[in-house]
One Martini backbone bead per residue (centre of mass of N, CA, C, O) as a GRO file, in nm:
protein
  226
    1MET     BB    1  -6.510 -13.500   3.908
    2THR     BB    2  -6.834 -13.491   3.995
    3THR     BB    3  -7.061 -13.598   4.199
    4ARG     BB    4  -7.388 -13.724   4.104
    5ILE     BB    5  -7.714 -13.725   4.326
    6GLY     BB    6  -8.001 -13.811   4.303
    7VAL     BB    7  -8.333 -13.638   4.400
    8VAL     BB    8  -8.666 -13.751   4.429
    9THR     BB    9  -8.979 -13.586   4.351
   10PHE     BB   10  -9.280 -13.622   4.486
   11PRO     BB   11  -9.599 -13.601   4.553
   12GLY     BB   12  -9.513 -13.532   4.911
   13SER     BB   13  -9.263 -13.485   4.959
   14LEU     BB   14  -9.023 -13.357   5.250
   15ASP     BB   15  -8.684 -13.460   5.211
   16ASP     BB   16  -8.531 -13.318   4.948
   17ARG     BB   17  -8.360 -13.079   5.080
   18ASP     BB   18  -8.210 -13.244   5.303
   19THR     BB   19  -8.070 -13.440   5.097
   20GLN     BB   20  -7.917 -13.234   4.941
   21ARG     BB   21  -7.754 -13.121   5.173
   22ALA     BB   22  -7.610 -13.381   5.262
   23ILE     BB   23  -7.474 -13.422   4.975
   24ARG     BB   24  -7.323 -13.159   5.006
   25ILE     BB   25  -7.165 -13.197   5.258
   26ALA     BB   26  -7.021 -13.465   5.162
   27GLY     BB   27  -6.923 -13.342   4.855
   28ALA     BB   28  -7.168 -13.364   4.645
   29GLU     BB   29  -7.389 -13.336   4.381
   30PRO     BB   30  -7.722 -13.238   4.378
   31VAL     BB   31  -8.000 -13.373   4.172
   32ALA     BB   32  -8.308 -13.301   4.056
   33LEU     BB   33  -8.573 -13.509   4.047
   34TRP     BB   34  -8.868 -13.563   3.860
   35HIS     BB   35  -9.149 -13.808   3.857
   36LYS     BB   36  -9.152 -13.729   3.535
   37ASP     BB   37  -8.880 -13.810   3.461
   38LYS     BB   38  -8.719 -14.041   3.203
   39ASP     BB   39  -8.456 -13.948   3.319
   40LEU     BB   40  -8.139 -13.933   3.545
   41LYS     BB   41  -7.893 -13.725   3.422
   42GLN     BB   42  -7.631 -13.903   3.486
   43VAL     BB   43  -7.621 -14.007   3.745
   44ASP     BB   44  -7.456 -14.210   4.005
   45ALA     BB   45  -7.693 -14.163   4.208
   46VAL     BB   46  -7.982 -14.241   4.418
   47VAL     BB   47  -8.270 -14.080   4.605
   48LEU     BB   48  -8.531 -14.184   4.806
   49CYS     BB   49  -8.704 -14.024   4.983
   50GLY     BB   50  -8.918 -13.851   5.209
   51GLY     BB   51  -9.281 -13.915   5.286
   52PHE     BB   52  -9.610 -13.870   5.101
   53SER     BB   53  -9.662 -14.041   4.822
   54TYR     BB   54  -9.968 -13.972   4.735
   55GLY     BB   55 -10.095 -14.005   5.022
   56ASP     BB   56 -10.057 -14.320   5.055
   57TYR     BB   57 -10.233 -14.451   4.852
   58LEU     BB   58 -10.326 -14.760   4.947
   59ARG     BB   59 -10.008 -14.735   4.966
   60ALA     BB   60  -9.714 -14.698   5.046
   61GLY     BB   61  -9.549 -14.652   4.751
   62ALA     BB   62  -9.778 -14.756   4.512
   63ILE     BB   63  -9.762 -14.528   4.303
   64ALA     BB   64  -9.496 -14.425   4.251
   65ARG     BB   65  -9.376 -14.677   4.122
   66PHE     BB   66  -9.518 -14.555   3.848
   67SER     BB   67  -9.349 -14.357   3.776
   68PRO     BB   68  -9.146 -14.271   3.531
   69VAL     BB   69  -8.851 -14.264   3.667
   70MET     BB   70  -8.883 -14.591   3.756
   71GLU     BB   71  -8.782 -14.723   3.492
   72PRO     BB   72  -8.494 -14.648   3.484
   73LEU     BB   73  -8.414 -14.721   3.794
   74ILE     BB   74  -8.451 -14.998   3.770
   75GLU     BB   75  -8.272 -15.077   3.557
   76GLN     BB   76  -8.014 -14.958   3.677
   77ALA     BB   77  -8.040 -15.107   3.956
   78LYS     BB   78  -7.974 -15.379   3.831
   79ALA     BB   79  -7.696 -15.254   3.701
   80GLY     BB   80  -7.578 -15.098   3.994
   81LEU     BB   81  -7.709 -14.849   4.078
   82PRO     BB   82  -7.711 -14.659   4.333
   83VAL     BB   83  -7.965 -14.689   4.590
   84LEU     BB   84  -8.151 -14.485   4.832
   85GLY     BB   85  -8.420 -14.551   5.077
   86ILE     BB   86  -8.592 -14.323   5.268
   87CYS     BB   87  -8.869 -14.464   5.414
   88ASN     BB   88  -9.057 -14.404   5.162
   89GLY     BB   89  -8.800 -14.517   4.963
   90PHE     BB   90  -8.847 -14.812   5.101
   91GLN     BB   91  -9.130 -14.844   4.989
   92ILE     BB   92  -9.070 -14.817   4.679
   93LEU     BB   93  -8.871 -15.055   4.696
   94THR     BB   94  -9.085 -15.274   4.737
   95GLU     BB   95  -9.289 -15.209   4.531
   96ALA     BB   96  -9.054 -15.254   4.302
   97HIS     BB   97  -8.865 -15.518   4.389
   98LEU     BB   98  -8.583 -15.447   4.486
   99LEU     BB   99  -8.696 -15.523   4.781
  100PRO     BB  100  -8.812 -15.710   5.001
  101GLY     BB  101  -9.104 -15.694   5.105
  102ALA     BB  102  -9.289 -15.501   5.350
  103MET     BB  103  -9.506 -15.203   5.451
  104LEU     BB  104  -9.652 -15.134   5.761
  105GLY     BB  105  -9.823 -15.042   5.984
  106ASN     BB  106  -9.778 -14.961   6.304
  107ASP     BB  107  -9.868 -15.163   6.582
  108HIS     BB  108  -9.984 -14.884   6.717
  109LEU     BB  109 -10.126 -14.669   6.504
  110HIS     BB  110  -9.881 -14.451   6.509
  111PHE     BB  111  -9.717 -14.205   6.488
  112ILE     BB  112  -9.347 -14.166   6.485
  113CYS     BB  113  -9.103 -13.945   6.656
  114ARG     BB  114  -8.774 -14.011   6.696
  115ASP     BB  115  -8.464 -14.123   6.839
  116GLN     BB  116  -8.279 -14.399   6.697
  117LYS     BB  117  -8.132 -14.680   6.747
  118LEU     BB  118  -7.881 -14.855   6.603
  119ARG     BB  119  -7.741 -15.127   6.412
  120VAL     BB  120  -7.484 -15.218   6.239
  121GLU     BB  121  -7.475 -15.511   6.012
  122ASN     BB  122  -7.395 -15.375   5.718
  123ALA     BB  123  -7.059 -15.242   5.584
  124ASP     BB  124  -7.089 -15.359   5.229
  125THR     BB  125  -7.224 -15.107   5.119
  126SER     BB  126  -7.245 -14.842   4.945
  127TRP     BB  127  -7.401 -14.689   5.220
  128THR     BB  128  -7.195 -14.847   5.469
  129SER     BB  129  -6.845 -14.815   5.452
  130ASP     BB  130  -6.834 -14.596   5.699
  131TYR     BB  131  -6.900 -14.825   5.874
  132ASP     BB  132  -6.931 -15.036   6.158
  133ALA     BB  133  -6.968 -15.331   6.245
  134GLY     BB  134  -7.201 -15.296   6.518
  135GLN     BB  135  -7.259 -15.016   6.524
  136GLU     BB  136  -7.384 -14.750   6.698
  137ILE     BB  137  -7.664 -14.543   6.640
  138HIS     BB  138  -7.835 -14.209   6.586
  139ILE     BB  139  -8.147 -14.173   6.419
  140PRO     BB  140  -8.412 -14.051   6.293
  141LEU     BB  141  -8.772 -14.094   6.335
  142LYS     BB  142  -9.063 -14.092   6.086
  143ASN     BB  143  -9.376 -14.295   6.108
  144MET     BB  144  -9.647 -14.481   6.006
  145ASP     BB  145  -9.526 -14.714   5.776
  146GLY     BB  146  -9.259 -14.910   5.913
  147ARG     BB  147  -9.355 -15.226   5.919
  148TYR     BB  148  -9.140 -15.495   5.855
  149VAL     BB  149  -9.225 -15.753   5.625
  150ALA     BB  150  -9.224 -16.107   5.596
  151ASP     BB  151  -9.142 -16.411   5.535
  152GLU     BB  152  -8.957 -16.639   5.644
  153TYR     BB  153  -8.776 -16.716   5.431
  154THR     BB  154  -8.680 -16.442   5.362
  155LEU     BB  155  -8.552 -16.370   5.614
  156ASP     BB  156  -8.376 -16.606   5.653
  157LYS     BB  157  -8.206 -16.508   5.397
  158LEU     BB  158  -8.129 -16.230   5.487
  159GLU     BB  159  -7.974 -16.337   5.752
  160ALA     BB  160  -7.770 -16.523   5.594
  161GLU     BB  161  -7.659 -16.291   5.372
  162GLY     BB  162  -7.641 -16.029   5.524
  163ARG     BB  163  -7.910 -15.820   5.457
  164VAL     BB  164  -7.916 -15.675   5.721
  165ALA     BB  165  -7.833 -15.347   5.791
  166PHE     BB  166  -8.046 -15.258   6.003
  167ARG     BB  167  -8.105 -15.244   6.369
  168TYR     BB  168  -8.294 -15.224   6.631
  169VAL     BB  169  -8.226 -15.077   6.970
  170ASP     BB  170  -8.396 -15.137   7.278
  171PHE     BB  171  -8.632 -15.041   7.046
  172ASN     BB  172  -8.936 -15.115   6.855
  173PRO     BB  173  -9.114 -14.851   6.692
  174ASN     BB  174  -9.326 -15.074   6.487
  175GLY     BB  175  -9.317 -15.396   6.452
  176SER     BB  176  -9.057 -15.520   6.328
  177LEU     BB  177  -8.915 -15.769   6.221
  178ARG     BB  178  -8.634 -15.843   6.372
  179ASP     BB  179  -8.564 -15.548   6.399
  180ILE     BB  180  -8.587 -15.405   6.117
  181ALA     BB  181  -8.441 -15.091   5.955
  182GLY     BB  182  -8.257 -15.223   5.705
  183ILE     BB  183  -8.186 -15.318   5.364
  184THR     BB  184  -8.031 -15.536   5.115
  185ASN     BB  185  -7.941 -15.637   4.831
  186GLU     BB  186  -7.705 -15.856   4.684
  187ALA     BB  187  -7.516 -15.641   4.571
  188GLY     BB  188  -7.542 -15.368   4.767
  189ASN     BB  189  -7.675 -15.086   4.561
  190VAL     BB  190  -7.956 -15.154   4.753
  191VAL     BB  191  -8.117 -14.943   4.994
  192GLY     BB  192  -8.333 -14.967   5.313
  193LEU     BB  193  -8.476 -14.721   5.524
  194MET     BB  194  -8.652 -14.550   5.777
  195PRO     BB  195  -8.469 -14.378   5.861
  196HIS     BB  196  -8.314 -14.027   5.879
  197PRO     BB  197  -7.999 -13.921   5.811
  198GLU     BB  198  -8.060 -13.632   5.673
  199HIS     BB  199  -8.085 -13.551   6.010
  200ALA     BB  200  -7.773 -13.637   6.058
  201VAL     BB  201  -7.510 -13.391   5.955
  202GLU     BB  202  -7.553 -13.201   6.209
  203PRO     BB  203  -7.563 -13.079   6.514
  204LEU     BB  204  -7.792 -12.862   6.525
  205ILE     BB  205  -7.965 -13.099   6.409
  206GLY     BB  206  -8.150 -13.348   6.540
  207THR     BB  207  -7.956 -13.526   6.736
  208GLY     BB  208  -7.676 -13.363   6.748
  209ARG     BB  209  -7.547 -13.543   6.522
  210THR     BB  210  -7.345 -13.727   6.251
  211ASP     BB  211  -7.441 -14.029   6.196
  212GLY     BB  212  -7.562 -14.019   5.873
  213LEU     BB  213  -7.324 -13.911   5.682
  214PRO     BB  214  -7.190 -14.190   5.605
  215PHE     BB  215  -7.370 -14.258   5.392
  216PHE     BB  216  -7.267 -14.019   5.182
  217THR     BB  217  -6.958 -14.090   5.186
  218SER     BB  218  -6.974 -14.384   5.081
  219ILE     BB  219  -7.063 -14.328   4.811
  220LEU     BB  220  -6.833 -14.142   4.732
  221LYS     BB  221  -6.618 -14.338   4.788
  222LYS     BB  222  -6.746 -14.549   4.570
  223LEU     BB  223  -6.730 -14.355   4.309
  224VAL     BB  224  -6.435 -14.271   4.307
  225THR     BB  225  -6.303 -14.597   4.332
  226ALA     BB  226  -6.455 -14.748   4.065
   0.00000   0.00000   0.00000
């Protein structure tokens, strides 16, 4: 039985096709989900892709959070459905309160696009099990509102519970507190990060490496063995 992973497209999404391709390369079936869909078409997992949903008006992800597709997604994510939020998807997950904290404008007030070194801090989530804790990887990064912030209590809680999934190494590109590049929820089924693993799944594109592919093989193995 083929594993089906949904990819949501909002008005302003940019990386839905790239994400679908990454899922296909990993060996799963990508399923296109439209923001007005009121059901998730019985997919086994969902990816909220990068882009500028609704033009980032109000705040990045603030309007997309109220799209019809988010109602079943929030409900099922709380029940254990694996959800990955990439860049704008991460912003949407914080706006939907599936992940704590918030995303603000980069501290230098400029859009940034670069290959970024990350350290895998948590290799026990549904989306990171094909990595090793402490492993350093290179993933493309492109954002304007990528600065992760939270109050000290939340940051300490994330650290204590091992819920910082990824951390920037050598260079903090946007001023994210404690160099946080990605986090997970308590259950480990919901993960958000700012860099774009879907752009690092083939040697001919992105970084010229395949450091992003384990995101998609991790969830495939998780679902096959569940």
